[in-house]
Coordinates of N, CA and C in Angstrom, one line a residue:
X1 N 14.7 -1.1 -31.6 CA 14.0 -0.5 -30.5 C 12.8 -1.5 -30.2
X2 N 12.5 -1.7 -28.9 CA 11.5 -2.7 -28.6 C 10.1 -2.0 -28.9
X3 N 9.0 -2.8 -28.9 CA 7.7 -2.4 -29.2 C 7.2 -1.5 -27.9
X4 N 7.6 -1.9 -26.8 CA 7.2 -1.1 -25.6 C 7.8 0.3 -25.6
X5 N 9.0 0.5 -26.0 CA 9.7 1.8 -26.1 C 8.9 2.6 -27.1
X6 N 8.5 2.1 -28.2 CA 7.8 2.8 -29.2 C 6.4 3.2 -28.8
X7 N 5.8 2.4 -28.1 CA 4.4 2.7 -27.5 C 4.6 3.9 -26.5
X8 N 5.6 3.8 -25.6 CA 5.8 4.9 -24.6 C 6.1 6.1 -25.3
X9 N 7.0 6.1 -26.3 CA 7.2 7.4 -27.0 C 6.0 7.9 -27.8
X10 N 5.2 7.1 -28.3 CA 4.0 7.6 -29.0 C 3.0 8.2 -28.1
X11 N 2.9 7.6 -26.9 CA 1.9 8.1 -26.0 C 2.6 8.7 -24.7
X12 N 3.6 9.5 -25.0 CA 4.4 10.1 -23.8 C 3.5 11.1 -23.1
X13 N 2.5 11.6 -23.6 CA 1.7 12.7 -22.9 C 0.8 12.0 -21.7
X14 N 0.6 10.7 -21.7 CA -0.1 10.1 -20.7 C 0.7 9.6 -19.5
X15 N 2.0 9.7 -19.6 CA 2.9 9.3 -18.5 C 3.3 10.6 -17.7
X16 N 3.5 10.3 -16.4 CA 3.9 11.3 -15.5 C 5.3 11.8 -15.8
X17 N 5.6 13.1 -15.7 CA 6.9 13.6 -16.0 C 7.9 13.2 -14.9
X18 N 7.4 13.1 -13.6 CA 8.2 12.7 -12.5 C 7.7 11.4 -12.0
X19 N 8.7 10.6 -11.5 CA 8.3 9.3 -10.9 C 7.8 9.6 -9.5
X20 N 6.5 9.3 -9.2 CA 5.8 9.6 -8.0 C 6.2 8.6 -7.0
X21 N 6.3 7.4 -7.4 CA 6.6 6.3 -6.5 C 6.0 5.1 -6.9
X22 N 6.6 4.0 -6.6 CA 6.0 2.7 -7.1 C 5.2 2.0 -6.0
X23 N 4.2 1.4 -6.4 CA 3.4 0.6 -5.4 C 4.1 -0.8 -5.2
X24 N 3.9 -1.4 -4.0 CA 4.6 -2.7 -3.8 C 4.0 -3.8 -4.7
X25 N 4.8 -4.8 -5.0 CA 4.3 -5.9 -5.8 C 3.1 -6.6 -5.1
X26 N 2.1 -7.1 -5.8 CA 1.0 -7.7 -5.1 C 0.9 -9.1 -5.9
X27 N 0.4 -10.0 -5.1 CA 0.1 -11.3 -5.6 C -1.2 -11.4 -6.6
X28 N -2.1 -10.5 -6.3 CA -3.4 -10.4 -7.0 C -3.6 -9.0 -7.6
X29 N -3.8 -8.8 -8.9 CA -4.1 -7.6 -9.4 C -5.5 -7.4 -9.6
X30 N -6.1 -6.3 -9.1 CA -7.5 -5.9 -9.2 C -7.8 -5.1 -10.4
X31 N -8.7 -5.4 -11.2 CA -9.0 -4.7 -12.4 C -10.6 -4.4 -12.4
X32 N -10.8 -3.1 -12.7 CA -12.2 -2.7 -12.8 C -12.6 -2.7 -14.3
X33 N -13.6 -3.6 -14.6 CA -14.0 -3.6 -16.0 C -14.9 -2.5 -16.3
X34 N -14.6 -1.7 -17.3 CA -15.5 -0.6 -17.7 C -16.4 -0.9 -18.7
X35 N -17.6 -0.4 -18.6 CA -18.6 -0.7 -19.7 C -18.4 0.3 -20.9
X36 N -18.3 -0.3 -22.0 CA -18.0 0.6 -23.2 C -19.3 1.4 -23.6
X37 N -19.0 2.6 -24.1 CA -20.1 3.5 -24.5 C -20.6 4.4 -23.4
X38 N -20.1 4.3 -22.2 CA -20.6 5.1 -21.1 C -19.6 6.2 -20.8
X39 N -20.1 7.4 -20.8 CA -19.2 8.6 -20.6 C -18.8 8.7 -19.2
X40 N -17.6 9.1 -18.9 CA -17.2 9.3 -17.4 C -18.0 10.4 -16.8
X41 N -18.3 10.3 -15.5 CA -19.1 11.2 -14.8 C -18.2 12.1 -14.0
X42 N -18.5 13.4 -14.1 CA -17.8 14.4 -13.3 C -18.8 15.3 -12.5
X43 N -18.7 15.3 -11.2 CA -19.7 16.0 -10.4 C -18.9 16.9 -9.5
X44 N -19.3 18.1 -9.4 CA -18.6 19.1 -8.5 C -18.6 18.7 -7.1
X45 N -17.6 19.0 -6.4 CA -17.5 18.7 -4.9 C -18.6 19.3 -4.2
X46 N -19.1 18.5 -3.1 CA -20.2 19.0 -2.3 C -19.7 20.2 -1.4
X47 N -20.7 21.0 -1.1 CA -20.4 22.1 0.0 C -20.2 21.4 1.3
X48 N -19.2 21.9 2.1 CA -19.0 21.4 3.4 C -18.7 22.5 4.4
X49 N -19.1 22.3 5.6 CA -18.8 23.3 6.7 C -17.3 23.4 6.9
X50 N -16.9 24.4 7.6 CA -15.5 24.5 7.9 C -14.9 23.3 8.8
X51 N -15.8 22.8 9.6 CA -15.3 21.6 10.4 C -15.2 20.4 9.5
X52 N -16.1 20.2 8.6 CA -16.0 19.1 7.6 C -14.8 19.2 6.7
X53 N -14.6 20.4 6.3 CA -13.4 20.7 5.4 C -12.1 20.4 6.1
X54 N -12.0 20.8 7.4 CA -10.8 20.5 8.2 C -10.6 19.0 8.3
X55 N -11.7 18.2 8.6 CA -11.6 16.8 8.7 C -11.3 16.1 7.4
X56 N -11.9 16.6 6.2 CA -11.6 16.1 5.0 C -10.0 16.3 4.6
X57 N -9.5 17.5 4.9 CA -8.1 17.8 4.6 C -7.2 16.9 5.4
X58 N -7.6 16.7 6.7 CA -6.8 15.8 7.6 C -6.8 14.3 7.1
X59 N -8.0 13.8 6.6 CA -8.1 12.4 6.1 C -7.3 12.3 4.8
X60 N -7.5 13.2 3.9 CA -6.7 13.2 2.6 C -5.3 13.2 2.9
X61 N -4.8 14.0 3.8 CA -3.4 14.1 4.1 C -2.9 12.8 4.7
X62 N -3.7 12.2 5.5 CA -3.3 10.9 6.1 C -3.2 9.8 5.0
X63 N -4.2 9.8 4.1 CA -4.2 8.8 3.0 C -2.9 9.0 2.1
X64 N -2.6 10.3 1.8 CA -1.5 10.6 1.0 C -0.2 10.2 1.7
X65 N -0.1 10.5 3.0 CA 1.1 10.1 3.7 C 1.3 8.6 3.8
X66 N 0.2 7.8 3.8 CA 0.3 6.3 3.9 C 0.6 5.7 2.6
X67 N 0.4 6.6 1.5 CA 0.6 6.0 0.2 C -0.6 5.3 -0.4
X68 N -1.8 5.5 0.3 CA -3.0 4.8 -0.2 C -3.6 5.6 -1.3
X69 N -3.4 6.8 -1.5 CA -3.9 7.6 -2.6 C -2.8 8.4 -3.2
X70 N -3.0 8.9 -4.5 CA -2.0 9.8 -5.1 C -2.7 10.8 -5.9
X71 N -2.1 11.9 -6.3 CA -2.7 12.9 -7.1 C -3.1 12.4 -8.4
X72 N -4.2 12.9 -8.9 CA -4.8 12.3 -10.1 C -5.0 13.4 -11.2
X73 N -4.8 13.1 -12.4 CA -5.1 14.1 -13.5 C -6.3 13.7 -14.3
X74 N -7.1 12.8 -13.7 CA -8.4 12.3 -14.3 C -9.4 13.5 -14.4
X75 N -10.1 13.7 -15.5 CA -11.1 14.8 -15.6 C -12.4 14.5 -14.9
X76 N -12.5 13.3 -14.2 CA -13.7 13.0 -13.6 C -13.4 12.5 -12.2
X77 N -14.4 12.3 -11.4 CA -14.3 11.8 -10.1 C -15.6 11.9 -9.3
X78 N -15.7 11.2 -8.2 CA -16.9 11.2 -7.4 C -16.6 12.2 -6.3
X79 N -17.6 13.0 -5.9 CA -17.4 13.9 -4.7 C -17.1 13.1 -3.5
X80 N -16.3 13.7 -2.6 CA -16.0 12.9 -1.4 C -17.1 13.0 -0.4
X81 N -17.5 11.8 0.1 CA -18.5 11.7 1.2 C -17.8 10.9 2.3
X82 N -18.3 11.1 3.5 CA -17.6 10.4 4.6 C -18.2 8.9 4.7
X83 N -17.3 8.0 5.1 CA -17.5 6.6 5.4 C -18.1 5.8 4.2
X84 N -19.4 5.3 4.3 CA -19.7 4.3 3.4 C -20.0 4.7 2.0
X85 N -20.0 6.0 1.7 CA -20.2 6.4 0.3 C -19.0 6.5 -0.6
X86 N -17.8 6.3 -0.1 CA -16.6 6.3 -1.0 C -16.6 5.0 -1.7
X87 N -17.2 5.0 -2.9 CA -17.2 3.7 -3.6 C -16.4 3.8 -4.9
X88 N -15.8 4.9 -5.3 CA -15.0 5.0 -6.5 C -13.6 5.2 -6.1
X89 N -12.8 5.0 -7.1 CA -11.3 5.1 -6.8 C -10.8 6.6 -7.1
X90 N -11.6 7.3 -7.8 CA -11.2 8.8 -8.0 C -12.0 9.6 -7.1
X91 N -11.2 10.5 -6.4 CA -11.9 11.4 -5.4 C -11.8 12.8 -5.9
X92 N -12.8 13.6 -5.8 CA -12.7 14.9 -6.2 C -13.1 15.8 -5.0
X93 N -12.2 16.6 -4.6 CA -12.5 17.4 -3.4 C -12.0 18.9 -3.7
X94 N -12.3 19.8 -2.8 CA -11.8 21.1 -3.0 C -10.3 21.2 -3.0
X95 N -9.6 20.2 -2.5 CA -8.2 20.3 -2.5 C -7.5 19.6 -3.7
X96 N -8.3 19.2 -4.7 CA -7.8 18.6 -5.8 C -8.3 17.1 -6.1
X97 N -7.9 16.6 -7.1 CA -8.2 15.2 -7.5 C -7.2 14.2 -6.9
X98 N -7.8 13.1 -6.4 CA -6.9 12.0 -6.0 C -7.4 10.7 -6.4
X99 N -6.6 9.7 -6.5 CA -7.1 8.3 -6.8 C -6.4 7.3 -5.9
X100 N -7.2 6.2 -5.6 CA -6.6 5.2 -4.7 C -5.6 4.3 -5.5
X101 N -4.5 4.0 -4.8 CA -3.6 3.0 -5.4 C -3.7 1.7 -4.7
X102 N -4.6 1.6 -3.8 CA -4.9 0.4 -3.1 C -6.3 0.0 -3.2
X103 N -6.6 -1.2 -3.1 CA -8.0 -1.7 -3.3 C -8.9 -1.3 -2.1
X104 N -10.1 -0.7 -2.5 CA -11.0 -0.3 -1.5 C -12.0 -1.6 -1.2
X105 N -12.4 -1.8 0.0 CA -13.4 -2.8 0.3 C -14.8 -2.4 -0.1
X106 N -15.0 -1.2 -0.4 CA -16.3 -0.8 -0.8 C -16.7 -1.2 -2.3
X107 N -15.7 -1.5 -3.0 CA -15.8 -1.9 -4.5 C -16.6 -3.3 -4.6
X108 N -17.4 -3.5 -5.5 CA -18.2 -4.7 -5.6 C -17.4 -5.9 -5.6
X109 N -16.4 -6.1 -6.3 CA -15.6 -7.4 -6.4 C -14.4 -7.4 -5.4
X110 N -14.2 -6.4 -4.5 CA -13.1 -6.3 -3.6 C -13.0 -7.6 -2.7
X111 N -14.2 -7.9 -2.1 CA -14.1 -9.1 -1.2 C -13.7 -10.4 -1.9
X112 N -14.2 -10.5 -3.2 CA -13.9 -11.8 -3.8 C -12.4 -11.8 -4.2
X113 N -11.8 -10.6 -4.6 CA -10.4 -10.6 -4.8 C -9.5 -10.8 -3.6
X114 N -10.0 -10.2 -2.5 CA -9.3 -10.4 -1.2 C -9.3 -12.0 -0.8
X115 N -10.5 -12.6 -1.0 CA -10.6 -14.0 -0.7 C -9.8 -14.9 -1.6
X116 N -9.7 -14.4 -2.8 CA -8.8 -15.2 -3.8 C -7.3 -15.1 -3.3
X117 N -6.9 -14.0 -2.8 CA -5.6 -13.9 -2.2 C -5.4 -14.7 -1.0
X118 N -6.4 -14.7 -0.1 CA -6.3 -15.5 1.1 C -6.4 -17.0 0.9
X119 N -7.1 -17.4 -0.1 CA -7.4 -18.9 -0.3 C -6.4 -19.5 -1.3
X120 N -5.2 -19.0 -1.3 CA -4.3 -19.7 -2.3 C -3.8 -21.1 -1.7
X121 N -4.0 -21.2 -0.4 CA -3.8 -22.6 0.1 C -4.9 -22.8 1.1
X122 N -5.6 -24.0 1.1 CA -6.7 -24.2 1.9 C -6.6 -25.6 2.6
X123 N -7.0 -25.8 3.7 CA -6.9 -27.1 4.4 C -8.3 -27.8 4.2
X124 N -8.2 -29.1 3.9 CA -9.4 -29.9 3.7 C -9.2 -31.3 4.1
X125 N -10.0 -31.8 5.0 CA -10.0 -33.2 5.4 C -8.5 -33.7 5.7
X126 N -7.8 -32.9 6.4 CA -6.4 -33.4 6.8 C -5.4 -33.1 5.8
X127 N -5.7 -32.5 4.7 CA -4.7 -32.2 3.7 C -4.6 -30.7 3.4
X128 N -3.5 -30.2 2.9 CA -3.4 -28.9 2.4 C -3.5 -28.9 0.9
X129 N -4.3 -28.0 0.3 CA -4.6 -28.0 -1.1 C -4.2 -26.7 -1.6
X130 N -3.4 -26.6 -2.7 CA -3.1 -25.4 -3.4 C -3.0 -25.6 -4.9
X131 N -2.7 -24.6 -5.6 CA -2.5 -24.8 -7.1 C -1.3 -25.7 -7.4
X132 N -0.3 -25.7 -6.5 CA 0.9 -26.5 -6.6 C 0.7 -28.0 -6.4
X133 N -0.4 -28.4 -5.7 CA -0.7 -29.8 -5.4 C -1.3 -29.9 -4.0
X134 N -1.4 -31.2 -3.5 CA -2.0 -31.5 -2.3 C -0.9 -32.3 -1.4
X135 N -1.0 -32.1 -0.1 CA -0.2 -32.8 0.7 C -0.8 -32.9 2.1
X136 N -0.3 -33.8 2.9 CA -0.8 -34.0 4.3 C -0.5 -32.8 5.1
X137 N -1.5 -32.3 5.8 CA -1.5 -31.2 6.6 C -0.4 -31.4 7.8
X138 N 0.5 -30.6 8.0 CA 1.6 -30.8 9.0 C 1.0 -30.9 10.4
X139 N -0.1 -30.3 10.7 CA -0.7 -30.4 12.0 C -1.2 -31.8 12.3
X140 N -1.7 -32.4 11.2 CA -2.3 -33.8 11.4 C -1.2 -34.8 11.7
X141 N 0.0 -34.5 11.2 CA 1.1 -35.5 11.4 C 2.1 -35.1 12.5
X142 N 1.8 -34.1 13.2 CA 2.7 -33.5 14.3 C 3.0 -34.6 15.4
X143 N 1.9 -35.4 15.7 CA 2.1 -36.5 16.7 C 3.1 -37.5 16.3
X144 N 3.1 -37.8 15.0 CA 4.1 -38.8 14.5 C 5.5 -38.1 14.4
X145 N 5.6 -36.9 14.0 CA 6.9 -36.2 13.9 C 7.5 -36.1 15.3
X146 N 6.7 -35.8 16.3 CA 7.2 -35.6 17.7 C 7.3 -36.9 18.5
X147 N 7.1 -38.0 17.9 CA 7.1 -39.3 18.5 C 8.5 -39.6 19.2
X148 N 8.4 -40.0 20.5 CA 9.6 -40.2 21.3 C 10.2 -41.6 20.9
X149 N 11.5 -41.7 20.9 CA 12.1 -43.0 20.5 C 12.0 -43.9 21.7
X150 N 11.4 -45.1 21.5 CA 11.4 -46.1 22.7 C 12.8 -46.6 22.8
X151 N 13.2 -47.1 23.9 CA 14.6 -47.5 24.2 C 14.7 -49.0 23.7
X152 N 13.7 -49.8 23.6 CA 13.8 -51.1 23.3 C 13.6 -51.5 21.8
X153 N 13.5 -50.5 21.0 CA 13.2 -50.7 19.5 C 14.5 -50.6 18.8
X154 N 14.8 -51.6 17.9 CA 16.0 -51.6 17.1 C 15.9 -50.9 15.8
X155 N 14.6 -50.7 15.4 CA 14.3 -50.1 14.1 C 14.6 -48.6 14.2
X156 N 15.1 -48.0 13.1 CA 15.3 -46.6 13.1 C 14.0 -45.8 13.1
X157 N 13.7 -45.2 14.2 CA 12.5 -44.5 14.3 C 12.4 -43.3 13.4
X158 N 13.5 -42.6 13.2 CA 13.5 -41.5 12.3 C 13.1 -41.9 10.9
X159 N 13.6 -43.0 10.5 CA 13.3 -43.5 9.1 C 11.7 -43.8 9.1
X160 N 11.2 -44.4 10.1 CA 9.8 -44.7 10.2 C 9.0 -43.3 10.1
X161 N 9.4 -42.4 10.8 CA 8.7 -41.1 10.8 C 8.7 -40.5 9.4
X162 N 9.8 -40.5 8.8 CA 9.9 -40.0 7.5 C 9.0 -40.7 6.5
X163 N 8.9 -42.0 6.6 CA 8.1 -42.8 5.7 C 6.7 -42.5 5.9
X164 N 6.3 -42.3 7.2 CA 4.9 -42.0 7.4 C 4.4 -40.5 7.1
X165 N 5.3 -39.6 7.2 CA 5.0 -38.2 7.1 C 5.4 -37.5 5.8
X166 N 6.4 -38.0 5.1 CA 6.8 -37.4 3.8 C 6.1 -38.0 2.6
X167 N 4.7 -37.9 2.7 CA 4.0 -38.3 1.5 C 4.3 -37.5 0.3
X168 N 4.2 -38.1 -0.9 CA 4.5 -37.3 -2.1 C 3.4 -36.3 -2.3
X169 N 3.7 -35.2 -2.9 CA 2.8 -34.1 -3.2 C 2.0 -34.6 -4.4
X170 N 0.6 -34.6 -4.2 CA -0.3 -35.0 -5.3 C -0.7 -33.8 -6.2
X171 N -0.4 -33.8 -7.4 CA -0.9 -32.6 -8.2 C -2.2 -32.8 -8.8
X172 N -2.8 -31.8 -9.3 CA -4.0 -31.8 -10.0 C -3.9 -32.4 -11.3
X173 N -4.9 -33.2 -11.8 CA -4.8 -33.8 -13.1 C -5.0 -32.7 -14.2
X174 N -4.5 -33.0 -15.3 CA -4.7 -32.1 -16.5 C -5.9 -32.5 -17.1
X175 N -6.9 -31.5 -17.1 CA -8.2 -31.8 -17.6 C -8.3 -31.9 -19.2
X176 N -7.3 -31.4 -19.8 CA -7.3 -31.5 -21.3 C -6.8 -32.9 -21.7
X177 N -6.2 -33.7 -20.9 CA -5.7 -35.0 -21.3 C -6.7 -36.1 -20.8
X178 N -6.8 -37.1 -21.5 CA -7.6 -38.2 -21.1 C -6.9 -39.0 -20.0
X179 N -7.7 -39.5 -19.0 CA -7.1 -40.2 -17.9 C -8.1 -41.3 -17.5
X180 N -7.6 -42.3 -16.7 CA -8.4 -43.4 -16.2 C -8.2 -43.5 -14.8
X181 N -9.3 -43.7 -14.0 CA -9.2 -43.8 -12.6 C -9.4 -45.3 -12.2
X182 N -8.4 -45.8 -11.6 CA -8.5 -47.2 -11.0 C -8.8 -47.2 -9.5
X183 N -9.8 -47.9 -9.1 CA -10.2 -47.9 -7.7 C -10.3 -49.3 -7.2
X184 N -10.0 -49.4 -5.9 CA -10.1 -50.8 -5.3 C -11.5 -51.3 -5.3
X185 N -11.7 -52.6 -5.6 CA -13.1 -53.2 -5.5 C -13.2 -53.9 -4.2
X186 N -14.3 -53.6 -3.6 CA -14.6 -54.3 -2.2 C -16.0 -54.8 -2.2
X187 N -16.2 -55.8 -1.6 CA -17.6 -56.4 -1.5 C -18.2 -55.9 -0.1
X188 N -17.3 -55.5 0.8 CA -17.9 -55.1 2.1 C -17.6 -53.6 2.4
X189 N -17.3 -52.8 1.5 CA -17.0 -51.4 1.7 C -17.4 -50.5 0.6
X190 N -17.3 -49.3 0.8 CA -17.7 -48.3 -0.2 C -16.6 -47.4 -0.6
X191 N -16.1 -47.3 -1.8 CA -15.0 -46.5 -2.2 C -15.5 -45.2 -2.9
X192 N -14.7 -44.1 -2.8 CA -15.0 -42.9 -3.5 C -13.7 -42.1 -3.7
X193 N -13.8 -41.1 -4.5 CA -12.7 -40.2 -4.8 C -13.3 -38.8 -4.9
X194 N -12.4 -37.8 -4.7 CA -12.8 -36.4 -4.8 C -12.3 -35.9 -6.1

């Protein structure tokens, strides 16, 4: 029996009896680091007018229908406030406890996590740069790729296009290994590298 199965059997009381549903796979996982030694906070829901309660119920139902929140069994949670004050992922309302299954932009590090997801590939000085390496930005070489074949040239223009546009992917160097940089020496110019 695998270690995972043993752990699940040992802590069976923390797992849902029914499968509520699975969230979609994401490229970036967001983690909230908890400070050790601090007890969870539990505050009673705020009083609301009948109009506010009706709006609250409608918004909670919409979030449930969209799959953005799910029922929660947490013994703590923040009272629900409208708009900018929803900063915690556990909601406590008259209609029960709920928790977000998607990242809120009100969380402190949410913007950084979002930008990390968006910046997996970035353009810089005519090159596309990612964790997989660097290559010439296709927009910069589109004029060469779309080059019309002259009628009086005997050379294979497609081969020339490929030679000019299919530059090898340059990968990042391994910082743990020693390496030497060789650069051209020039008396009338300035050389640099990034």
